[in-house]
mmCIF file of C-alpha atoms in Angstrom:
data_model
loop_
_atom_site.group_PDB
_atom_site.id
_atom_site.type_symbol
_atom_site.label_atom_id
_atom_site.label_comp_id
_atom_site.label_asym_id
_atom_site.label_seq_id
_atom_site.Cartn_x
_atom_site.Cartn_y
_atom_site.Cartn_z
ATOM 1 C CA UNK A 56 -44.835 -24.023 32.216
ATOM 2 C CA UNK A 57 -41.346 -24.934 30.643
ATOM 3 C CA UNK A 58 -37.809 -23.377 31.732
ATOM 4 C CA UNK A 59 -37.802 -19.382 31.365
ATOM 5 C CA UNK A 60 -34.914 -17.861 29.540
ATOM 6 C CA UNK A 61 -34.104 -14.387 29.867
ATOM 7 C CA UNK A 62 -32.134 -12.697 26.957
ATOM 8 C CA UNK A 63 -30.744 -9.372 27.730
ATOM 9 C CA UNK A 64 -29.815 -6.901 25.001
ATOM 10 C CA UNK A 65 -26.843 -4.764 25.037
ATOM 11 C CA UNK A 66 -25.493 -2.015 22.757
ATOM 12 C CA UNK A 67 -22.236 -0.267 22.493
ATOM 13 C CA UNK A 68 -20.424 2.007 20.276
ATOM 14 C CA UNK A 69 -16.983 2.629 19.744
ATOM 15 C CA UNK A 70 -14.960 5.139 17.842
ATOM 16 C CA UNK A 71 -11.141 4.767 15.940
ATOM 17 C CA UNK A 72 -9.545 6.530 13.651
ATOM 18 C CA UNK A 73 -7.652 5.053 10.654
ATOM 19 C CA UNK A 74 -6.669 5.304 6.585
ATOM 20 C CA UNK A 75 -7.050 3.131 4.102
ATOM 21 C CA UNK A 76 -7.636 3.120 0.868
ATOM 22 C CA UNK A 77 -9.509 0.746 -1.692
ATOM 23 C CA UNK A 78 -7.390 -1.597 -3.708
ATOM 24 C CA UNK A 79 -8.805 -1.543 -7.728
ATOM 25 C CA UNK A 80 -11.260 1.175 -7.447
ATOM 26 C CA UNK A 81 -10.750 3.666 -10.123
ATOM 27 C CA UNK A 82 -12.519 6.853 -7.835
ATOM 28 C CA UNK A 83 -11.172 8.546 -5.497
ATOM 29 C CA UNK A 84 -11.030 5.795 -3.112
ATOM 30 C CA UNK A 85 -8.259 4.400 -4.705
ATOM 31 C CA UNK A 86 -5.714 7.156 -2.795
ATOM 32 C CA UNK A 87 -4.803 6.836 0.758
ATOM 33 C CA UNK A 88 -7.393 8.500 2.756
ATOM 34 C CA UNK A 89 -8.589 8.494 6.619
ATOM 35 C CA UNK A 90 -12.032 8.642 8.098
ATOM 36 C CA UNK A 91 -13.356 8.961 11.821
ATOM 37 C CA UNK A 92 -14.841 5.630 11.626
ATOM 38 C CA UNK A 93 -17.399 4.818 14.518
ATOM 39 C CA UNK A 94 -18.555 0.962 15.651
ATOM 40 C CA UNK A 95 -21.979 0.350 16.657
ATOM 41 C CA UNK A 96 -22.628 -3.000 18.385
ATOM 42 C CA UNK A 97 -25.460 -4.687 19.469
ATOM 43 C CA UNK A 98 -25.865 -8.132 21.480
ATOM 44 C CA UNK A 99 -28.464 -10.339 22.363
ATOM 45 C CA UNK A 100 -27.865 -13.015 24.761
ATOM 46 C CA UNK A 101 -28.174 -14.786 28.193
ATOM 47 C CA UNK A 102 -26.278 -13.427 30.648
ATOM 48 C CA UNK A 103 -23.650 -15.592 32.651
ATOM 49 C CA UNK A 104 -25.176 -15.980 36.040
ATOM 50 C CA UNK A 105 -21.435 -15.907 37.677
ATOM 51 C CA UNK A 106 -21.063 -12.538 36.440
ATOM 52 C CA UNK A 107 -23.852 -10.843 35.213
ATOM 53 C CA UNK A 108 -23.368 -9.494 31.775
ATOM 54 C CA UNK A 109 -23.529 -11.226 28.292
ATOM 55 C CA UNK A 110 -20.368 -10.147 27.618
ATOM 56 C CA UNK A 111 -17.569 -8.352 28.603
ATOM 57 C CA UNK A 112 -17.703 -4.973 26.660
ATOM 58 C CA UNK A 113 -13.917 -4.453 27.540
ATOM 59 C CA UNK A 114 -13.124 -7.601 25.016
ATOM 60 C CA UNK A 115 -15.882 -5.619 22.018
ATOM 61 C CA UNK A 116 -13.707 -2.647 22.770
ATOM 62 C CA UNK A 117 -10.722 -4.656 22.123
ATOM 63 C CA UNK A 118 -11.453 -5.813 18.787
ATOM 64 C CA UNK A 119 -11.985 -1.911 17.920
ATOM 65 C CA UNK A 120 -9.328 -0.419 19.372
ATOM 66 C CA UNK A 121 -7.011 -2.623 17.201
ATOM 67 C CA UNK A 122 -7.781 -0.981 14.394
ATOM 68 C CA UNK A 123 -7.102 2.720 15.855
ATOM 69 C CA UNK A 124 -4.535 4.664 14.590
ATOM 70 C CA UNK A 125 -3.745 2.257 11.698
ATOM 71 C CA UNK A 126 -3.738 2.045 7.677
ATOM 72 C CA UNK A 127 -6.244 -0.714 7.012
ATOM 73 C CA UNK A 128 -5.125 -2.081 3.400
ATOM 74 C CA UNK A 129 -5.923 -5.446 0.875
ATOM 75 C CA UNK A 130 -3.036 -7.739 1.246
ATOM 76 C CA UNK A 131 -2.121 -7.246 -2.109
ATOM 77 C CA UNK A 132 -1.361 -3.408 -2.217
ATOM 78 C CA UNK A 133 1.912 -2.048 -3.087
ATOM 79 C CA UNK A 134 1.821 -0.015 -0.061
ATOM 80 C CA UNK A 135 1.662 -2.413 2.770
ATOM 81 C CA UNK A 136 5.544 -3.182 2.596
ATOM 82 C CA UNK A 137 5.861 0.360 1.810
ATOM 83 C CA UNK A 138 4.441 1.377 5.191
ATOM 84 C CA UNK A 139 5.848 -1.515 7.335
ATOM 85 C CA UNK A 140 9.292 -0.782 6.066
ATOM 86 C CA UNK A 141 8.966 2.514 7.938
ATOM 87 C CA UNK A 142 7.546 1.178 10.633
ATOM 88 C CA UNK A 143 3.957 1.890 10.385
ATOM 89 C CA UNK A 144 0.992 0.514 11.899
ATOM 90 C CA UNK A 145 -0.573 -1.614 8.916
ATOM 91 C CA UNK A 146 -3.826 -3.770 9.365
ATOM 92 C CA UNK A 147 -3.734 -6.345 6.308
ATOM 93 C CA UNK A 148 -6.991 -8.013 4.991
ATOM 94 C CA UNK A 149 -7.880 -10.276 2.550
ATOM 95 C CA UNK A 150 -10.590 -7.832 1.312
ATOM 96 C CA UNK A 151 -10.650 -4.184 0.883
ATOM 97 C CA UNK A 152 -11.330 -2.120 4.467
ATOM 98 C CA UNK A 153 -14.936 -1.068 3.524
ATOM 99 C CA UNK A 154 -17.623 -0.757 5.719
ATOM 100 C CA UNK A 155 -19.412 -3.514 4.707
ATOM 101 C CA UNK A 156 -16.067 -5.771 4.661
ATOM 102 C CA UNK A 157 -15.201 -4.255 8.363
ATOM 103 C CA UNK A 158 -18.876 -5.434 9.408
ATOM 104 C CA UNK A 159 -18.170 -8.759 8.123
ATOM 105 C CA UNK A 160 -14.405 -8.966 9.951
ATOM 106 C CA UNK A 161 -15.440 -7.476 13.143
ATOM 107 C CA UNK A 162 -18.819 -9.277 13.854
ATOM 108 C CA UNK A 163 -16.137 -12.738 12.668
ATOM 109 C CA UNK A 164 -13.589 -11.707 15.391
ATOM 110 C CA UNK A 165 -16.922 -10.905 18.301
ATOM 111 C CA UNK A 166 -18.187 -14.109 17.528
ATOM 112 C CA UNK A 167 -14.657 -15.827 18.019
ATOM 113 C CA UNK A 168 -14.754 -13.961 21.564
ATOM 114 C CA UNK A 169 -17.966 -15.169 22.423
ATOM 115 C CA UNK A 170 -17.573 -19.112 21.518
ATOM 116 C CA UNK A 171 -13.617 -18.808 23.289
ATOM 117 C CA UNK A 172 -15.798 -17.112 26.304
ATOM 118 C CA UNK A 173 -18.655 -19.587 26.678
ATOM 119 C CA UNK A 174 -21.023 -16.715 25.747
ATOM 120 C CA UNK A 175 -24.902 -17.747 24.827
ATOM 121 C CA UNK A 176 -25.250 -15.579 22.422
ATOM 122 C CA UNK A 177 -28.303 -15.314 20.156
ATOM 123 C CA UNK A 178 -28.172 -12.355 17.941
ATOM 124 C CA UNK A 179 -25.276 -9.755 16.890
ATOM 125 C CA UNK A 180 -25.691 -6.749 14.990
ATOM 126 C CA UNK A 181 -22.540 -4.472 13.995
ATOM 127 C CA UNK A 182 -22.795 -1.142 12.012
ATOM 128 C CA UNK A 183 -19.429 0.432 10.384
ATOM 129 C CA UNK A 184 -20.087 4.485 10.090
ATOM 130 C CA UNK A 185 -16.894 5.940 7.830
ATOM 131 C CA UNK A 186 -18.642 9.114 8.510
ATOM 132 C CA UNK A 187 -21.136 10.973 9.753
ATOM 133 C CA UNK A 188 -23.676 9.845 6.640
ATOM 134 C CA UNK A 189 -22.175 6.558 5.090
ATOM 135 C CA UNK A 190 -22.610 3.558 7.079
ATOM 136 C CA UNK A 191 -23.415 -0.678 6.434
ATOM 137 C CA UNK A 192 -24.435 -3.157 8.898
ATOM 138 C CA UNK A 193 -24.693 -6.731 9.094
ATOM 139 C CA UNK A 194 -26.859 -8.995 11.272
ATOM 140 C CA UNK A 195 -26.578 -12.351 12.501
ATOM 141 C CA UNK A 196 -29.297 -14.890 14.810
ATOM 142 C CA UNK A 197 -27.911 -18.010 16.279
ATOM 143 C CA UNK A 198 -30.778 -20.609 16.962
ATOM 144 C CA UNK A 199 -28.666 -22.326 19.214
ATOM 145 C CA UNK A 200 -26.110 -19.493 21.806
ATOM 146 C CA UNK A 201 -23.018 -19.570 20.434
ATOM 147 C CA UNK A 202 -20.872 -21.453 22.759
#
């Protein structure tokens, strides 16, 4: 019988609130607008047998809770120096803050946190809700933990 490996799934879901609007888009997402946005996360990995989790949950939470309370805008809008000249809390992209764009950036920025923390990760799933019915998700497998 070869080596056992036990992968442990974890989920977790966190909530911010923010603005932003979409950069080119001739609807009505084109004006400065804020949503209850909600964060679903889901890990598979091994867990580190110092500590015994996958990951720490308090850096996922981190990577949300950045973007709470802020106007998420492309790089390129007019309003960004608009709002930091009065001193507002502006997160800049290079891509318009839609869900599928915020699934891309925050599953990026988990998978930073898991290579910086040694994590042997194996799969990551992260679904952006803007609301209560309009939601994208990406997924990702790793055939060898991220590390």
């Amino acid at each position: 019988m070869g080596k056992r490996m036990t992968l442990v799934t974890i989920t977790t879901s966190r909530g911010f609130e923010a603005a932003h609007r979409q950069l080119h888009d001739t609807g009505k997402c084109s004006v400065l607008h804020g949503h209850n946005w909600v964060v679903d996360i889901t890990l598979i990995g091994t867990p580190d047998p110092h500590v015994g989790y996958v990951i720490d949950l308090k850096d996922i939470h981190g990577v949300i809770d950045q973007l709470d309370h802020t106007t998420m805008l492309h790089r390129d809008d007019p309003l960004v120096e608009v709002l930091y000249h009065y001193d507002q809390k502006v997160v800049v992209f290079s891509v318009n803050a839609t869900c599928e764009n915020l699934c891309e950036i925050i599953a990026n920025r988990i998978e930073a946190i898991a290579s910086k923390r040694n994590v042997r990760l194996s799969y990551l799933k992260v679904t952006v809700h803007e609301n209560s019915h309009s939601n994208a998700f990406i997924e990702r497998t790793f055939s060898k933990h991220v590390r």
